[in-house]
Coordinates of C-alpha atoms in Angstrom, one line a residue:
X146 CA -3.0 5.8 7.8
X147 CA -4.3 3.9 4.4
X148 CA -7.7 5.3 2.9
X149 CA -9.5 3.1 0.8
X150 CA -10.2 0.3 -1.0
X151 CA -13.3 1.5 -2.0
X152 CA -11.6 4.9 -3.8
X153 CA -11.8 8.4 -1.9
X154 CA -10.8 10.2 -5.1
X155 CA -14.1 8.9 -6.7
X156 CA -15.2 11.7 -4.7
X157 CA -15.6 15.4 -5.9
X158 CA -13.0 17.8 -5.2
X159 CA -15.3 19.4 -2.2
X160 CA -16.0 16.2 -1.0
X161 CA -13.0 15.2 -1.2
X162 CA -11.1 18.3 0.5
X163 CA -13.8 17.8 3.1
X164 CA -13.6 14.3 3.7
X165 CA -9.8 14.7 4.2
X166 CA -10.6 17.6 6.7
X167 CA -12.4 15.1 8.8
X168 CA -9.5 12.7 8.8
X169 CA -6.8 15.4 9.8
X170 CA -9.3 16.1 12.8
X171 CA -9.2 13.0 14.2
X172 CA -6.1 11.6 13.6
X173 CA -3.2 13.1 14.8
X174 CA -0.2 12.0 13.0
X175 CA 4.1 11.6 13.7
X176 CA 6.2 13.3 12.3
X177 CA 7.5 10.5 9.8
X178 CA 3.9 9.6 9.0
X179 CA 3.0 7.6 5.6
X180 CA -0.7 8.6 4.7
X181 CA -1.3 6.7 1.9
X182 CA -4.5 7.2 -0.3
X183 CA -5.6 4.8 -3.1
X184 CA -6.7 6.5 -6.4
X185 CA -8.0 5.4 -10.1
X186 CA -5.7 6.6 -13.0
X187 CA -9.2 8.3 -14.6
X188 CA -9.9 10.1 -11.1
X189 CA -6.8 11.8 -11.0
X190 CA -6.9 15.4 -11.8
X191 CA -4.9 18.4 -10.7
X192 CA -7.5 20.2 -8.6
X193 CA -7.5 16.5 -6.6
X194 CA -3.8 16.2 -6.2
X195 CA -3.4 19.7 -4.8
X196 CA -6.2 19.0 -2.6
X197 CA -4.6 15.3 -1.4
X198 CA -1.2 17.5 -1.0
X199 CA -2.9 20.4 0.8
X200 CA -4.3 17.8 3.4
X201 CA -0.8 16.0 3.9
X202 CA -0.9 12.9 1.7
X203 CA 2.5 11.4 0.9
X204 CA 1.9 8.6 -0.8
X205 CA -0.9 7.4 -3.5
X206 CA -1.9 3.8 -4.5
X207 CA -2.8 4.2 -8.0
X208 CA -4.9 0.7 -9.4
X209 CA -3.0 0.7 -13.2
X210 CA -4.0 -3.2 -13.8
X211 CA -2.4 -3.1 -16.7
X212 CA -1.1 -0.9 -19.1
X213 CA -3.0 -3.2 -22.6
X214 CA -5.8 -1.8 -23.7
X215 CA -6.9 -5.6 -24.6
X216 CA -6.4 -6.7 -21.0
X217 CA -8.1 -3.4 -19.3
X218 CA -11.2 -4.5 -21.8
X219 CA -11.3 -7.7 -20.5
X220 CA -10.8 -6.6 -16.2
X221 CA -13.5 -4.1 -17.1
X222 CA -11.3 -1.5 -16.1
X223 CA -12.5 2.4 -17.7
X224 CA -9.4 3.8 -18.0
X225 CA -6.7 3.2 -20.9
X226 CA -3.1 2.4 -21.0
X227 CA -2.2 5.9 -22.5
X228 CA -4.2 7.9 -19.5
X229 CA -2.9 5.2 -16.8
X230 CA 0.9 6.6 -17.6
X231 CA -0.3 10.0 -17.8
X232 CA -1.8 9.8 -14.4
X233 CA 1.9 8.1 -12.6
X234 CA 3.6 10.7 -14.2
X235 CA 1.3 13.7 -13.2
X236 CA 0.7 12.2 -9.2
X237 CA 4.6 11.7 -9.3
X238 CA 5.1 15.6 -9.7
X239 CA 2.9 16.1 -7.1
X240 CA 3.6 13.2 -4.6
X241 CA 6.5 11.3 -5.1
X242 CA 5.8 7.7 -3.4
X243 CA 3.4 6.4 -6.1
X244 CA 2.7 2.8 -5.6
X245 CA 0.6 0.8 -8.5
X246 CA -1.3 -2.4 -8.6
X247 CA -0.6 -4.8 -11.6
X248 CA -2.9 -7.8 -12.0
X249 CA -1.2 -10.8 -13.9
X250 CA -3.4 -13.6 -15.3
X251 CA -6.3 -12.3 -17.3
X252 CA -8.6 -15.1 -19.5
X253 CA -6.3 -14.7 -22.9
X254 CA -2.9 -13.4 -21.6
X255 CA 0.5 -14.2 -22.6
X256 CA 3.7 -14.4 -20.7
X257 CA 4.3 -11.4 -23.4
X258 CA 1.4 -9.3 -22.4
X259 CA 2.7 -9.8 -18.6
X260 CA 6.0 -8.7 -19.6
X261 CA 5.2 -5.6 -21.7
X262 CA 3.2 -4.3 -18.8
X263 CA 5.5 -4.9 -16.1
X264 CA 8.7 -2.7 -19.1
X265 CA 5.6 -0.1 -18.9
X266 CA 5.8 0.1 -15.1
X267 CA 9.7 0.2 -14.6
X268 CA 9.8 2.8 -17.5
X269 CA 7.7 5.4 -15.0
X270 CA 8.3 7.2 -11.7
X271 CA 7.0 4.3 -9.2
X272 CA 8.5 3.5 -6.0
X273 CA 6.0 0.6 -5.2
X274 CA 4.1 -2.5 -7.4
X275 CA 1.8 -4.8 -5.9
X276 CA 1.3 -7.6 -8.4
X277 CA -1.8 -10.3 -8.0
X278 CA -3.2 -12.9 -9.9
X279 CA -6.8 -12.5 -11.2
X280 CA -8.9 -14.4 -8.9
X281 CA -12.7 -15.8 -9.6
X282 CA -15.0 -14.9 -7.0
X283 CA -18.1 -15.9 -6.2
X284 CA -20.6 -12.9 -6.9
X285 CA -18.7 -11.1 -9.3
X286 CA -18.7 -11.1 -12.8
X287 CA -15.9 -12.7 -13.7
X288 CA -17.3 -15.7 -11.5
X289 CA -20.4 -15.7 -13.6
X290 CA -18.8 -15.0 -17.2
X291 CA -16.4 -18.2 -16.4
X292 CA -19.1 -20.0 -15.1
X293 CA -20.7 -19.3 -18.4
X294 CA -17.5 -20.1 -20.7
X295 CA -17.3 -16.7 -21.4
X296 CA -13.8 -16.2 -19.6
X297 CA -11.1 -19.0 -19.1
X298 CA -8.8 -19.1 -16.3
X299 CA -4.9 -18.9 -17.0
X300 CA -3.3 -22.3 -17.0
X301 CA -1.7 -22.4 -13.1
X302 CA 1.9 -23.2 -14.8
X303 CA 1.5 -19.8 -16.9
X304 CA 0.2 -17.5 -13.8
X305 CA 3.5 -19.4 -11.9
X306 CA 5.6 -18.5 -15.2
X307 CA 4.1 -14.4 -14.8
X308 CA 5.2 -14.4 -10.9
X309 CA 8.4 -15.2 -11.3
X310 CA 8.9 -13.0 -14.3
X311 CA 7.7 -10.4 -11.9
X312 CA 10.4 -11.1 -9.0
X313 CA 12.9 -11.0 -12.0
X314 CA 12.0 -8.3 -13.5
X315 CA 11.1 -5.7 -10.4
X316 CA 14.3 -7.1 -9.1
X317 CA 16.8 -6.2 -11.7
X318 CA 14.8 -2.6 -11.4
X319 CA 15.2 -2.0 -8.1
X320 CA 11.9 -2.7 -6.5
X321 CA 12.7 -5.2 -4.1
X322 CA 10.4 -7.9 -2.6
X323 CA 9.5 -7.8 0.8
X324 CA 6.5 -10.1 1.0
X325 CA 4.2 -12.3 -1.4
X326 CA 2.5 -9.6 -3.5
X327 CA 4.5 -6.4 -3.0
X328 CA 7.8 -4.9 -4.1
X329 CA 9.3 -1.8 -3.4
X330 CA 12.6 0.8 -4.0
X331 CA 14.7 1.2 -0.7
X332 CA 12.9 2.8 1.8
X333 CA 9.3 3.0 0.5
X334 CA 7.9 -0.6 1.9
X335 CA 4.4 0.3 2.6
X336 CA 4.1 0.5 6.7
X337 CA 0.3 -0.4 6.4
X338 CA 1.2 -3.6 4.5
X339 CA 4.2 -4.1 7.3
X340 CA 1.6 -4.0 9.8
X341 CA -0.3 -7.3 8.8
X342 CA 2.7 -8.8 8.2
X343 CA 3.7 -8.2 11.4
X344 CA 0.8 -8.9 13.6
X345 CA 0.5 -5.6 14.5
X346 CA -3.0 -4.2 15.5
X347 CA -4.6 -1.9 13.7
X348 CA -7.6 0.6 13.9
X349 CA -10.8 0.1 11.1
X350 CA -13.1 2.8 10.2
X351 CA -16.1 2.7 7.4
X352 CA -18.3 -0.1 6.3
X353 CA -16.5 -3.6 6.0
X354 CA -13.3 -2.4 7.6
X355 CA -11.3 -5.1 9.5
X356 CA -9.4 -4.2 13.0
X357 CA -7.6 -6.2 14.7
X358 CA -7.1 -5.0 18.6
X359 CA -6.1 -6.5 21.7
X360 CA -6.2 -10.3 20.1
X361 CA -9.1 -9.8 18.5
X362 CA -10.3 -9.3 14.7
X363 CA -13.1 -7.6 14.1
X364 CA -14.7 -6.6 10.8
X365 CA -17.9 -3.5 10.6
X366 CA -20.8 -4.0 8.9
X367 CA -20.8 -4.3 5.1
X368 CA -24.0 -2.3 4.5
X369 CA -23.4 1.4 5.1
X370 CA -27.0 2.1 5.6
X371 CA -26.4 -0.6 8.6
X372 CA -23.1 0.8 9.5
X373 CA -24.3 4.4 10.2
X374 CA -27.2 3.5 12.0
X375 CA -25.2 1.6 14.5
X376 CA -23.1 4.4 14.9
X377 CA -25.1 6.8 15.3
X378 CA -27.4 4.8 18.3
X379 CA -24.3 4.1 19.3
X380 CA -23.6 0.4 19.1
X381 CA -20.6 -1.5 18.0
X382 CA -20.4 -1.3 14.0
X383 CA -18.6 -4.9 14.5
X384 CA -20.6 -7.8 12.7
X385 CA -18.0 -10.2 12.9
X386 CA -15.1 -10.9 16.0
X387 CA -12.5 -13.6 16.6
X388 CA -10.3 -13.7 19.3
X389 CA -6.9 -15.1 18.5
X390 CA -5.2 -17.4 21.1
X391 CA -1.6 -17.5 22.0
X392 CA -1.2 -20.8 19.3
X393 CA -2.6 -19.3 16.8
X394 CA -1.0 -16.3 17.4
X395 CA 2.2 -17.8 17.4
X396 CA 1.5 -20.3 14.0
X397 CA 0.6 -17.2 12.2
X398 CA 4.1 -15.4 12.9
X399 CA 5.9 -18.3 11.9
X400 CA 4.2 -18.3 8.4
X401 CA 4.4 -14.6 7.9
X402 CA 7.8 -14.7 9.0
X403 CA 8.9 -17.1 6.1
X404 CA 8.0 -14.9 3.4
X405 CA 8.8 -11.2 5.2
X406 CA 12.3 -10.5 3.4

């Protein structure tokens, strides 16, 4: 069970404790379940971890970025690098499969930047890093702002430089690689990021969620005004749908399967 993007501990405490109550009710879980929850450093607060462990969550997804004040600046990120360790080290003594994200290839970074941040990361009690390179997309800010000469991309040879320092690096640590973005200690691959990899379906719930069930993909309704109506007249939330045949099906495997270590 994976709960967000979009970030549940945004949430207040009460809404929080009963959002998770709602989960719990309709969800009933192994005994070897992983429920992971994703977090901001700057959300994270004790009353919020007791509540997260009160409802059975056993692993958190923190989104760290980066640990240089310089480079949070520039990602627009509101936490800093000092209250980013704080909060690994704090969800750690509450929950000990913390994973963190780590974006590589902000406008101005150096190879040295990249590796500073990743030394931060290995010094702290992680069992999980997904690392990605800043993408441009169109509608966001950073689109505009580079559009406007504002921000420059990292040169393609650098962000190749910063990836493999990351395989080295996590590597020589511990964390593992077990597909393009994500690197883990023995026995704490995610299972939610397993599951795409592996073709396995998968169950969406909330606005913009993708499924993918019986050969098909599916993806709700981006507006949640939109989504809740349909749901509550009782139509499909789907706004999108594409049934996969036995090719593609196959294709896909194949190129999954290269890169699944």
């Amino acid at each position: 069970l994976f709960v967000g993007g979009g970030t549940p501990t945004h949430l207040p405490s009460t809404l929080l404790d009963q959002f998770l109550s709602r989960i719990r009710d309709r969800f009933h879980l192994t005994d070897d379940y992983e429920w992971s929850v994703e977090a901001n450093p700057e959300d994270i607060s004790s009353e919020k971890l007791r509540v997260l462990r009160k409802h059975g969550v056993n692993r958190v997804s923190l989104g760290v970025q980066s640990f240089d004040g310089h480079k949070l600046e520039i990602l627009e990120r509101s936490h800093l690098g000092d209250s980013a360790r704080d909060a690994i080290k704090r969800t750690a003594d509450s929950i000990e499969n913390v994973s963190i994200d780590l974006i590589f290839g902000a406008p101005g970074e150096t190879l040295s930047v990249w590796e500073r941040d990743l030394s931060d990361a290995l010094s702290l009690p992680i069992k999980h890093v997904s690392t990605y390179a800043l993408t441009f997309e169109k509608g966001t800010s950073f689109w505009g702002r580079r559009k406007r000469g504002t921000l420059t991309a990292v040169d393609e040879h650098d962000e190749v430089e910063m990836y493999d320092l990351a395989r080295q690096m996590l590597a020589a640590s511990g964390l593992n690689q077990y597909e393009i973005s994500n690197f883990s200690r023995a026995g704490f691959r995610c299972r939610h990021n397993l599951a795409y990899w592996r073709g396995e379906q998968w169950l969406a719930a909330g606005p913009g969620a993708a499924a993918f069930l019986d050969g098909c993909r599916s993806v709700n309704h981006r507006s949640t005004t939109t989504y809740f109506k349909r749901i509550e007249s009782g139509q499909s939330p789907f706004v999108e749908s594409e049934s996969i045949s036995a090719l593609q099906e196959a294709r896909e495997c194949a190129a999954f399967g290269v890169w699944m270590i």
